[in-house]
Short mmCIF file of C-alpha atoms and ligand atoms in Angstrom, two decimals:
data_model
loop_
_atom_site.label_atom_id
_atom_site.label_comp_id
_atom_site.label_asym_id
_atom_site.label_seq_id
_atom_site.Cartn_x
_atom_site.Cartn_y
_atom_site.Cartn_z
CA MET T 1 0.00 0.00 0.00
CA SER T 2 1.41 3.43 -0.91
CA LEU T 3 1.95 5.95 1.86
CA ASP T 4 -0.69 8.22 0.29
CA THR T 5 -3.30 5.46 0.44
CA LEU T 6 -2.27 4.39 3.92
CA PHE T 7 -2.59 7.91 5.32
CA GLU T 8 -5.80 8.57 3.41
CA LYS T 9 -7.29 5.54 5.15
CA LYS T 10 -6.00 6.60 8.56
CA VAL T 11 -7.45 10.09 8.19
CA GLN T 12 -10.79 8.63 7.05
CA GLN T 13 -10.87 6.29 10.07
CA GLN T 14 -10.09 9.14 12.45
CA ARG T 15 -12.69 11.39 10.84
CA ALA T 16 -15.32 8.65 11.14
CA PHE T 17 -14.44 8.20 14.82
CA PHE T 18 -14.56 11.95 15.39
CA MET T 19 -17.94 12.32 13.66
CA ALA T 20 -19.42 9.37 15.53
CA ASN T 21 -18.27 10.55 18.94
CA GLN T 22 -18.27 14.31 18.69
CA PRO T 23 -18.08 15.97 21.12
CA LEU T 24 -15.77 13.75 23.12
CA SER T 25 -16.90 14.19 26.70
CA LEU T 26 -14.85 15.90 29.37
CA SER T 27 -14.52 12.64 31.30
CA TYR T 28 -13.34 10.75 28.18
CA ARG T 29 -10.67 13.36 27.49
CA GLN T 30 -9.52 13.39 31.11
CA GLN T 31 -9.42 9.61 31.16
CA GLN T 32 -7.32 9.43 27.98
CA LEU T 33 -4.93 12.08 29.30
CA SER T 34 -4.62 10.15 32.58
CA LEU T 35 -3.80 6.98 30.64
CA LEU T 36 -1.14 8.92 28.75
CA LYS T 37 0.28 10.24 32.04
CA ASP T 38 0.52 6.72 33.49
CA ALA T 39 2.11 5.38 30.29
CA ILE T 40 4.75 8.12 30.26
CA PHE T 41 5.42 7.49 33.92
CA ASP T 42 5.91 3.79 33.15
CA HIS T 43 8.13 4.53 30.13
CA GLN T 44 10.40 7.01 31.93
CA GLU T 45 13.41 4.73 31.81
CA ALA T 46 12.96 3.80 28.17
CA LEU T 47 12.55 7.45 27.20
CA THR T 48 15.58 8.54 29.23
CA GLU T 49 17.68 5.85 27.62
CA ALA T 50 16.45 6.75 24.14
CA LEU T 51 17.23 10.45 24.76
CA SER T 52 20.69 9.46 25.86
CA LEU T 53 21.22 7.33 22.75
CA ASP T 54 19.95 9.98 20.34
CA LEU T 55 21.28 13.18 21.89
CA ASN T 56 23.44 12.04 24.80
CA LYS T 57 21.08 14.13 26.95
CA PRO T 58 22.11 14.23 30.60
CA GLU T 59 19.45 12.44 32.66
CA PHE T 60 18.72 15.63 34.62
CA GLU T 61 17.96 17.57 31.43
CA SER T 62 15.86 14.69 30.07
CA TYR T 63 13.69 14.82 33.15
CA VAL T 64 13.43 18.59 33.57
CA THR T 65 12.89 19.56 29.93
CA GLU T 66 11.16 16.48 28.54
CA ILE T 67 9.64 13.78 30.77
CA GLY T 68 8.96 15.80 33.93
CA TYR T 69 7.83 18.73 31.81
CA VAL T 70 5.25 16.61 29.99
CA LEU T 71 4.04 14.90 33.18
CA ASN T 72 3.54 18.29 34.77
CA GLU T 73 1.65 19.57 31.73
CA LEU T 74 -0.61 16.50 31.83
CA LYS T 75 -1.30 16.97 35.52
CA SER T 76 -2.23 20.62 35.14
CA THR T 77 -4.28 20.03 31.94
CA ILE T 78 -6.32 17.24 33.54
CA LYS T 79 -6.96 19.48 36.54
CA GLN T 80 -7.91 22.60 34.61
CA LEU T 81 -9.78 21.07 31.68
CA LYS T 82 -13.18 21.32 33.37
CA LYS T 83 -12.70 25.08 33.59
CA TRP T 84 -11.43 25.38 29.99
CA VAL T 85 -14.33 23.52 28.37
CA LYS T 86 -16.94 25.67 30.11
CA PRO T 87 -18.65 28.10 27.72
CA GLN T 88 -17.33 31.58 28.36
CA LYS T 89 -20.04 34.22 28.89
CA VAL T 90 -19.53 37.62 27.28
CA ASN T 91 -21.58 40.83 27.43
CA THR T 92 -24.40 41.46 24.96
CA PRO T 93 -24.91 45.09 23.82
CA PHE T 94 -28.23 46.76 24.64
CA PHE T 95 -29.45 46.84 21.01
CA LEU T 96 -29.39 43.03 20.90
CA GLN T 97 -31.32 42.60 24.16
CA PRO T 98 -32.94 40.52 25.47
CA ALA T 99 -30.23 37.96 24.79
CA THR T 100 -27.15 36.32 26.26
CA SER T 101 -23.88 35.55 24.47
CA TYR T 102 -21.12 33.05 25.02
CA ILE T 103 -18.09 31.44 23.39
CA HIS T 104 -18.26 27.69 23.05
CA SER T 105 -14.91 25.96 22.39
CA THR T 106 -15.33 23.07 19.98
CA ALA T 107 -12.83 20.53 18.72
CA LEU T 108 -11.43 21.00 15.22
CA GLY T 109 -11.49 17.37 14.11
CA VAL T 110 -8.49 15.42 12.81
CA CYS T 111 -5.17 17.15 13.51
CA LEU T 112 -1.64 16.52 12.30
CA ILE T 113 1.33 17.14 14.59
CA ILE T 114 4.84 17.15 13.08
CA SER T 115 7.70 17.33 15.56
CA PRO T 116 11.43 18.18 15.43
CA PHE T 117 14.45 16.38 16.83
CA ASN T 118 15.67 18.65 19.60
CA TYR T 119 13.10 17.98 22.34
CA PRO T 120 11.61 14.91 20.72
CA VAL T 121 9.48 13.89 23.71
CA ALA T 122 8.19 17.30 24.85
CA LEU T 123 7.60 18.72 21.37
CA THR T 124 5.65 15.65 20.29
CA LEU T 125 3.60 15.15 23.44
CA SER T 126 2.97 18.72 24.52
CA PRO T 127 0.95 19.61 21.38
CA LEU T 128 -0.70 16.19 21.54
CA ILE T 129 -1.88 16.88 25.10
CA ALA T 130 -3.40 20.19 23.96
CA ALA T 131 -5.05 18.56 20.93
CA LEU T 132 -6.60 15.75 22.99
CA ALA T 133 -7.68 18.14 25.73
CA ALA T 134 -9.57 20.12 23.10
CA GLY T 135 -11.31 16.91 21.95
CA ASN T 136 -9.52 16.14 18.66
CA CYS T 137 -8.17 13.04 16.98
CA CYS T 138 -4.50 13.14 16.00
CA ILE T 139 -1.86 11.78 13.71
CA VAL T 140 1.60 12.46 15.09
CA LYS T 141 4.79 12.35 13.00
CA THR T 142 8.02 12.15 15.03
CA SER T 143 11.51 13.14 13.87
CA GLU T 144 13.64 10.69 11.90
CA LEU T 145 16.77 12.25 13.45
CA THR T 146 15.97 10.75 16.87
CA PRO T 147 15.15 7.15 15.90
CA ASN T 148 15.31 5.74 19.43
CA VAL T 149 12.92 8.26 20.97
CA SER T 150 10.63 7.96 17.94
CA ARG T 151 10.51 4.17 18.34
CA VAL T 152 9.59 4.41 22.05
CA LEU T 153 6.95 7.06 21.38
CA LYS T 154 5.39 5.04 18.57
CA GLN T 155 5.23 1.93 20.70
CA LEU T 156 3.83 3.89 23.67
CA LEU T 157 1.17 5.82 21.74
CA ASN T 158 0.07 3.11 19.34
CA SER T 159 -0.35 0.51 22.06
CA LEU T 160 -2.16 2.94 24.35
CA PHE T 161 -4.67 4.47 21.95
CA SER T 162 -6.88 3.04 19.24
CA SER T 163 -5.53 4.25 15.89
CA ASP T 164 -8.78 5.96 14.97
CA TYR T 165 -8.15 8.30 17.91
CA VAL T 166 -4.35 8.74 18.02
CA HIS T 167 -1.84 7.31 15.60
CA CYS T 168 1.93 7.82 15.72
CA VAL T 169 4.03 7.61 12.55
CA ASN T 170 7.82 7.28 12.47
CA GLY T 171 9.12 8.61 9.20
CA ASP T 172 10.94 11.22 7.20
CA VAL T 173 10.33 13.75 4.43
CA GLU T 174 8.56 11.13 2.31
CA HIS T 175 6.06 10.50 5.12
CA VAL T 176 5.48 14.21 5.74
CA THR T 177 4.93 14.75 2.01
CA ALA T 178 2.34 11.97 1.88
CA LEU T 179 0.66 13.17 5.07
CA LEU T 180 0.41 16.71 3.76
CA THR T 181 -1.61 15.62 0.72
CA GLN T 182 -4.43 14.67 3.13
CA LYS T 183 -7.06 17.04 4.39
CA PHE T 184 -6.56 17.76 8.07
CA ASP T 185 -8.54 20.18 10.22
CA HIS T 186 -5.41 21.63 11.77
CA ILE T 187 -1.67 21.17 11.27
CA PHE T 188 0.69 21.87 14.13
CA PHE T 189 4.30 21.98 12.94
CA THR T 190 7.44 22.49 15.01
CA GLY T 191 10.70 22.82 13.10
CA SER T 192 12.69 25.09 10.83
CA SER T 193 11.29 28.12 9.01
CA GLU T 194 12.25 26.57 5.64
CA VAL T 195 10.15 23.44 6.22
CA GLY T 196 7.44 25.56 7.87
CA LYS T 197 6.96 27.35 4.54
CA LEU T 198 6.52 24.01 2.74
CA VAL T 199 3.99 22.85 5.33
CA MET T 200 1.98 26.05 4.98
CA GLN T 201 2.01 25.79 1.17
CA GLN T 202 0.63 22.26 1.33
CA ALA T 203 -1.93 23.16 4.00
CA ALA T 204 -3.19 25.97 1.76
CA GLN T 205 -4.39 23.39 -0.80
CA HIS T 206 -7.10 22.39 1.70
CA LEU T 207 -7.31 25.77 3.47
CA THR T 208 -6.16 23.94 6.60
CA PRO T 209 -5.16 26.31 9.40
CA VAL T 210 -1.63 25.93 10.71
CA THR T 211 0.30 26.60 13.84
CA LEU T 212 3.98 26.99 13.00
CA GLU T 213 6.47 26.84 15.86
CA LEU T 214 9.71 27.82 14.13
CA GLY T 215 13.20 29.02 14.99
CA GLY T 216 15.46 31.98 14.39
CA LYS T 217 18.27 33.93 15.98
CA SER T 218 17.35 34.86 19.57
CA PRO T 219 19.47 37.70 20.96
CA CYS T 220 20.66 38.39 24.50
CA ILE T 221 21.21 42.05 25.33
CA VAL T 222 23.52 42.67 28.24
CA CYS T 223 23.25 46.30 29.29
CA ALA T 224 25.79 48.42 31.15
CA ASP T 225 23.75 48.14 34.39
CA ALA T 226 23.34 44.35 34.21
CA ASN T 227 24.24 42.04 37.07
CA ILE T 228 27.12 40.51 35.11
CA GLU T 229 27.55 37.44 37.30
CA ILE T 230 23.87 36.50 36.98
CA ALA T 231 23.83 37.32 33.26
CA VAL T 232 26.80 35.05 32.60
CA LYS T 233 25.38 32.18 34.67
CA ARG T 234 21.98 32.30 32.99
CA ILE T 235 23.23 32.88 29.44
CA VAL T 236 25.59 29.91 29.70
CA TYR T 237 22.71 27.82 31.11
CA GLY T 238 20.34 28.79 28.26
CA LYS T 239 22.99 28.34 25.60
CA MET T 240 24.41 24.99 26.73
CA LEU T 241 21.07 23.36 27.59
CA ASN T 242 20.66 20.46 25.15
CA THR T 243 24.05 21.47 23.69
CA GLY T 244 22.61 24.63 22.19
CA GLN T 245 19.88 22.74 20.31
CA THR T 246 17.04 24.72 21.87
CA CYS T 247 14.74 26.87 19.75
CA VAL T 248 14.80 29.65 22.38
CA ALA T 249 18.51 29.36 23.22
CA PRO T 250 20.44 32.64 23.23
CA ASP T 251 21.80 32.61 19.68
CA TYR T 252 24.12 35.60 20.08
CA VAL T 253 25.01 38.19 22.71
CA LEU T 254 24.98 41.96 22.34
CA VAL T 255 26.93 43.45 25.22
CA ASP T 256 27.51 47.07 26.17
CA ASP T 257 31.10 48.01 25.26
CA SER T 258 31.68 49.46 28.74
CA ILE T 259 31.33 46.04 30.45
CA LYS T 260 32.38 43.81 27.55
CA SER T 261 35.82 42.81 28.81
CA GLU T 262 34.49 41.96 32.32
CA PHE T 263 31.56 40.05 30.79
CA LEU T 264 33.89 38.02 28.53
CA LYS T 265 36.27 37.31 31.43
CA GLN T 266 33.44 35.92 33.58
CA LEU T 267 31.90 34.09 30.59
CA THR T 268 35.06 32.14 29.82
CA GLN T 269 35.65 31.42 33.54
CA ARG T 270 32.10 30.08 33.89
CA ILE T 271 32.41 27.77 30.86
CA LYS T 272 35.78 26.51 32.10
CA SER T 273 34.45 25.85 35.59
CA LEU T 274 31.35 24.01 34.32
CA TYR T 275 32.85 21.89 31.55
CA GLY T 276 36.54 21.69 32.51
CA ALA T 277 39.63 21.78 30.34
CA GLU T 278 38.33 18.85 28.29
CA PRO T 279 34.58 19.40 27.81
CA ILE T 280 34.41 16.25 25.67
CA LYS T 281 34.64 14.31 28.95
CA SER T 282 31.90 16.30 30.69
CA LYS T 283 28.84 14.33 31.76
CA ASP T 284 26.77 17.51 31.55
CA LEU T 285 27.29 18.17 27.86
CA GLY T 286 25.20 16.39 25.26
CA ARG T 287 25.99 15.75 21.61
CA ILE T 288 24.79 17.26 18.35
CA VAL T 289 22.03 15.19 16.78
CA ASN T 290 24.03 13.99 13.75
CA THR T 291 27.31 14.44 11.89
CA GLN T 292 25.69 16.66 9.26
CA HIS T 293 24.61 19.24 11.85
CA THR T 294 27.97 18.90 13.66
CA LYS T 295 29.75 19.73 10.42
CA ARG T 296 27.42 22.66 9.75
CA ILE T 297 28.09 24.14 13.22
CA SER T 298 31.85 23.52 12.98
CA GLN T 299 31.91 25.54 9.77
CA LEU T 300 30.44 28.54 11.61
CA ILE T 301 33.45 28.65 13.94
CA ASP T 302 36.14 31.15 12.94
CA PRO T 303 39.30 30.04 14.86
CA ASP T 304 40.69 33.59 14.76
CA LYS T 305 37.70 34.84 16.76
CA VAL T 306 37.50 32.05 19.36
CA ILE T 307 38.35 32.96 22.97
CA ILE T 308 37.31 29.63 24.49
CA GLY T 309 36.46 26.26 22.95
CA GLY T 310 36.56 25.97 19.19
CA ARG T 311 37.31 22.25 19.12
CA PHE T 312 35.06 19.72 17.46
CA ASP T 313 34.96 16.06 16.51
CA ILE T 314 32.50 15.51 13.71
CA LYS T 315 32.49 11.71 13.87
CA ASN T 316 31.58 11.81 17.57
CA ARG T 317 29.07 14.66 17.08
CA TYR T 318 30.99 16.83 19.53
CA ILE T 319 31.32 20.60 19.57
CA ALA T 320 33.07 22.23 22.53
CA PRO T 321 31.30 25.12 24.28
CA THR T 322 32.69 28.01 22.27
CA VAL T 323 32.67 31.80 22.49
CA MET T 324 33.55 33.98 19.52
CA VAL T 325 34.37 37.71 19.74
CA ASN T 326 34.80 40.58 17.28
CA VAL T 327 31.97 39.06 15.30
CA GLU T 328 30.60 41.09 12.38
CA LEU T 329 27.03 40.94 11.11
CA ASP T 330 28.16 39.48 7.79
CA ASP T 331 30.13 36.61 9.40
CA PRO T 332 28.68 33.15 8.56
CA ILE T 333 27.68 32.64 12.22
CA MET T 334 25.32 35.64 11.99
CA GLN T 335 23.72 34.40 8.77
CA GLN T 336 21.82 31.43 10.24
CA GLU T 337 20.42 30.04 13.49
CA VAL T 338 23.46 28.51 15.27
CA PHE T 339 21.57 25.67 17.02
CA GLY T 340 24.72 24.49 18.78
CA PRO T 341 27.00 25.46 21.70
CA VAL T 342 28.76 28.32 19.88
CA LEU T 343 28.09 31.83 21.18
CA PRO T 344 29.03 34.88 19.10
CA VAL T 345 29.45 38.11 21.10
CA LEU T 346 29.06 41.57 19.58
CA GLY T 347 29.44 44.95 21.27
CA PHE T 348 27.27 48.06 21.27
CA SER T 349 27.74 51.56 22.61
CA GLU T 350 24.11 52.71 22.97
CA VAL T 351 21.18 50.44 23.77
CA GLU T 352 19.38 51.79 20.66
CA ASP T 353 22.23 50.34 18.56
CA ALA T 354 21.41 46.89 19.96
CA VAL T 355 17.80 47.33 18.81
CA THR T 356 19.01 48.41 15.36
CA ILE T 357 21.17 45.28 15.05
CA ILE T 358 18.26 43.01 16.01
CA ARG T 359 15.96 44.77 13.56
CA SER T 360 18.54 44.48 10.77
CA LEU T 361 18.35 40.67 10.80
CA PRO T 362 15.83 39.08 8.43
CA SER T 363 13.69 37.34 11.06
CA HIS T 364 11.91 38.48 14.21
CA PRO T 365 13.44 36.31 16.93
CA LEU T 366 11.47 33.57 18.70
CA ALA T 367 12.89 34.89 21.98
CA ALA T 368 14.88 37.90 23.17
CA TYR T 369 16.61 38.30 26.51
CA ILE T 370 17.39 41.52 28.37
CA PHE T 371 19.90 41.74 31.16
CA SER T 372 19.48 45.08 32.92
CA GLU T 373 18.67 46.29 36.43
CA GLY T 374 16.91 49.41 35.13
CA LYS T 375 13.15 49.40 34.67
CA SER T 376 13.22 52.09 31.98
CA THR T 377 15.79 50.15 29.90
CA GLN T 378 13.78 46.95 30.37
CA ASP T 379 10.54 48.68 29.32
CA LEU T 380 12.20 50.35 26.33
CA LEU T 381 13.58 47.06 25.03
CA VAL T 382 10.36 45.12 25.66
CA SER T 383 8.44 47.71 23.66
CA GLN T 384 10.97 48.08 20.84
CA ILE T 385 11.95 44.50 20.09
CA GLN T 386 9.58 42.36 18.05
CA ALA T 387 10.02 38.81 19.34
CA GLY T 388 7.84 35.79 20.04
CA GLY T 389 8.56 36.05 23.76
CA MET T 390 11.02 37.67 26.13
CA ALA T 391 12.66 37.15 29.49
CA ILE T 392 14.21 39.85 31.62
CA ASN T 393 17.30 38.78 33.54
CA HIS T 394 16.89 35.12 32.59
CA CYS T 395 16.95 32.83 29.57
CA VAL T 396 14.48 30.17 28.35
CA GLN T 397 12.30 30.37 31.50
CA GLN T 398 9.43 32.20 29.77
CA LEU T 399 8.70 28.94 27.97
CA ALA T 400 8.24 27.04 31.22
CA ASN T 401 5.35 29.19 32.48
CA PRO T 402 2.12 27.59 31.20
CA ASN T 403 0.28 30.85 31.86
CA LEU T 404 2.23 32.51 29.06
CA PRO T 405 1.52 31.79 25.38
CA PHE T 406 4.51 30.30 23.58
CA GLY T 407 5.00 31.06 19.90
CA GLY T 408 6.83 33.16 17.37
CA VAL T 409 6.13 36.19 15.25
CA GLY T 410 7.00 36.71 11.58
CA LEU T 411 9.50 34.09 10.40
CA SER T 412 9.74 32.62 13.91
CA GLY T 413 6.18 31.32 13.80
CA ILE T 414 2.43 31.63 13.58
CA GLY T 415 0.17 30.95 16.56
CA SER T 416 1.00 29.88 20.07
CA TYR T 417 0.30 27.19 22.67
CA HIS T 418 1.03 25.96 26.24
CA GLY T 419 -1.55 25.63 29.00
CA LYS T 420 -4.93 27.16 28.10
CA TYR T 421 -3.36 28.68 24.95
CA GLY T 422 -2.74 25.14 23.71
CA PHE T 423 -6.36 24.20 24.32
CA ASP T 424 -7.43 27.33 22.40
CA CYS T 425 -4.99 26.58 19.59
CA PHE T 426 -6.68 23.22 18.93
CA SER T 427 -10.24 24.55 19.40
CA HIS T 428 -12.63 26.62 17.39
CA GLN T 429 -14.04 29.46 19.46
CA LYS T 430 -17.65 29.29 18.37
CA SER T 431 -19.76 32.40 18.97
CA VAL T 432 -23.27 31.76 20.27
CA LEU T 433 -25.98 34.40 20.78
CA LYS T 434 -29.07 33.15 22.55
CA ALA T 435 -32.07 35.43 22.02
CA ALA T 436 -35.18 35.52 24.22
CA THR T 437 -38.56 34.93 22.61
CA TRP T 438 -40.72 36.76 25.16
CA PHE T 439 -39.94 40.07 23.45
CA ASP T 440 -39.47 40.92 19.76
CA LEU T 441 -38.57 44.43 18.60
CA SER T 442 -40.43 44.89 15.31
CA PHE T 443 -38.47 48.09 14.63
CA ALA T 444 -35.56 46.06 13.15
CA TYR T 445 -37.63 44.40 10.42
CA PRO T 446 -38.90 45.78 7.07
CA PRO T 447 -40.70 47.89 6.12
CA TYR T 448 -37.91 50.39 6.97
CA LYS T 449 -39.79 53.50 5.89
CA GLY T 450 -39.38 56.33 8.43
CA LYS T 451 -37.17 54.25 10.75
CA LEU T 452 -33.64 55.32 9.77
CA SER T 453 -33.87 58.93 10.96
CA LYS T 454 -35.34 57.73 14.28
CA LEU T 455 -32.55 55.20 14.67
CA LYS T 456 -29.83 57.78 13.93
CA LYS T 457 -31.36 60.18 16.44
CA PHE T 458 -31.46 57.45 19.07
CA LEU T 459 -27.82 56.50 18.50
CA GLU T 460 -26.49 60.08 18.57
P1 NAD M 501 13.15 20.42 10.50
O1 NAD M 501 12.32 21.52 9.97
O2 NAD M 501 14.30 19.96 9.70
O3 NAD M 501 12.25 19.11 10.76
C1 NAD M 501 11.04 19.16 11.46
C2 NAD M 501 10.10 18.09 10.93
O4 NAD M 501 9.88 18.32 9.55
C3 NAD M 501 10.65 16.67 11.05
O5 NAD M 501 9.61 15.84 11.53
C4 NAD M 501 11.07 16.31 9.64
O6 NAD M 501 10.84 14.95 9.34
C5 NAD M 501 10.19 17.17 8.78
N1 NAD M 501 10.87 17.62 7.55
C6 NAD M 501 12.17 17.92 7.40
N2 NAD M 501 12.43 18.32 6.13
C7 NAD M 501 11.25 18.26 5.46
C8 NAD M 501 10.87 18.52 4.12
N3 NAD M 501 11.74 18.93 3.21
N4 NAD M 501 9.57 18.35 3.79
C9 NAD M 501 8.66 17.93 4.71
N5 NAD M 501 8.99 17.65 6.00
C10 NAD M 501 10.26 17.79 6.37
O7 NAD M 501 13.59 20.87 11.97
P2 NAD M 501 14.57 20.13 12.98
O8 NAD M 501 15.95 20.17 12.40
O9 NAD M 501 14.03 18.82 13.40
O10 NAD M 501 14.47 21.10 14.24
C11 NAD M 501 15.25 22.24 14.37
C12 NAD M 501 14.50 23.50 14.00
O11 NAD M 501 13.25 23.55 14.67
C13 NAD M 501 15.22 24.75 14.43
O12 NAD M 501 15.07 25.75 13.45
C14 NAD M 501 14.51 25.16 15.71
O13 NAD M 501 14.62 26.51 16.04
C15 NAD M 501 13.11 24.77 15.38
N6 NAD M 501 12.35 24.53 16.61
C16 NAD M 501 11.35 25.38 16.95
C17 NAD M 501 10.66 25.19 18.14
C18 NAD M 501 9.55 26.09 18.58
O14 NAD M 501 8.82 25.70 19.49
N7 NAD M 501 9.36 27.26 18.00
C19 NAD M 501 10.98 24.12 18.95
C20 NAD M 501 12.00 23.26 18.55
C21 NAD M 501 12.68 23.47 17.38
#
């Protein structure tokens, strides 16, 4: 059977299930999410091992950013779902009275989720949790670059759920291409901007709405009044997490010239103290996902500009934590998302110059980070930088707050999710106006003769 036919059948089966059972009750959704929670809990070891095999992820990071993260999201979704599904009352203007109005969230139908390699557990399951909470059926396509995690997820999901409700596919470009010929009710894609464009083009054939969670170059601005010690600690944390393969990792640093040498001194000391003289031996540093990406990152390193690190071993998918200075905007490292443990540092003399540099790059960043103790500088930068999300005096943490929407703007993405925003992303917000029948204003109906001037007078 061709992939096209196979997926056509799967989508048909899911649509039939959706139609027959719509709307899936609150208790059904909660029960399925609870089953998923138990299954993930039971598969913790297998997932941790798979993450170690695919990305050499330290166990701590695997728990905090993947398994524990997803378990926590499940717990809070199950708890809050009753509140989310409740119709939301809104005011009704006087000229429509007597009536009440509300927003009723309804499921979209059959959704497609396509996930990337870098957080293969969290970025597959987190959108799935939102989609199921909203009452949808789902086909999930995992990344071919993390074969071990993909295998565990497929086994977990396909043995837990009936395939007309949730079906997990392991596959590559060929599978995505075949999946995208089908008509879905929503496509949720996490990955690169280049592939995001292809997904949107294909979705347009069926007018299928998309959520695109993409990447880009996320800047860190370190101002003259920053707490340098804290800035260094948190930038190194955000950059080295998952070996730099984090969509919201600080991609490059813009530091005020007046504190640049102190910042660089502390930055190199911090990297040395965390990863030692031979970072290749560090248990806290993962590996790049494959040799192709390792080679790509190694080619962004200019040895003449390296002040720490710079070593790599392509066969072993290793890149040392690296800092580059005297970087120019037309250097190769500033032409693409780094997505590895290499940090270019550029200087600025006025904070407005930092904004100009960020605006000069082709894409609005997915995240931007401000290190400053001054409220007016913080406010200025928050208002002037167009970015998907921001953190002040920290990195990456904005993503961990489920009360904040997570998504990009411009080339870094369309739409957002997490917590209630995820539920909304996979729902249609249906408007309902409920009119009373005990009163009927005949003024609104034809014949209109003589009514317009009265109406205008009334509205003045
Ligand atoms: P990718 O775009 O290469 O792959 C993502 C998915 O698309 C995979 O499932 C892959 O099989 C599929 N794919 C790849 N090439 C395709 C093609 N030509 N046609 C159809 N499908 C194709 O992304 P990646 O390398 O797995 O992940 C890294 C990128 O994802 C980075 O740019 C990163 O910033 C971004 N990202 C964004 C977020 C976010 O939440 N905004 C999160 C993680 C990663």
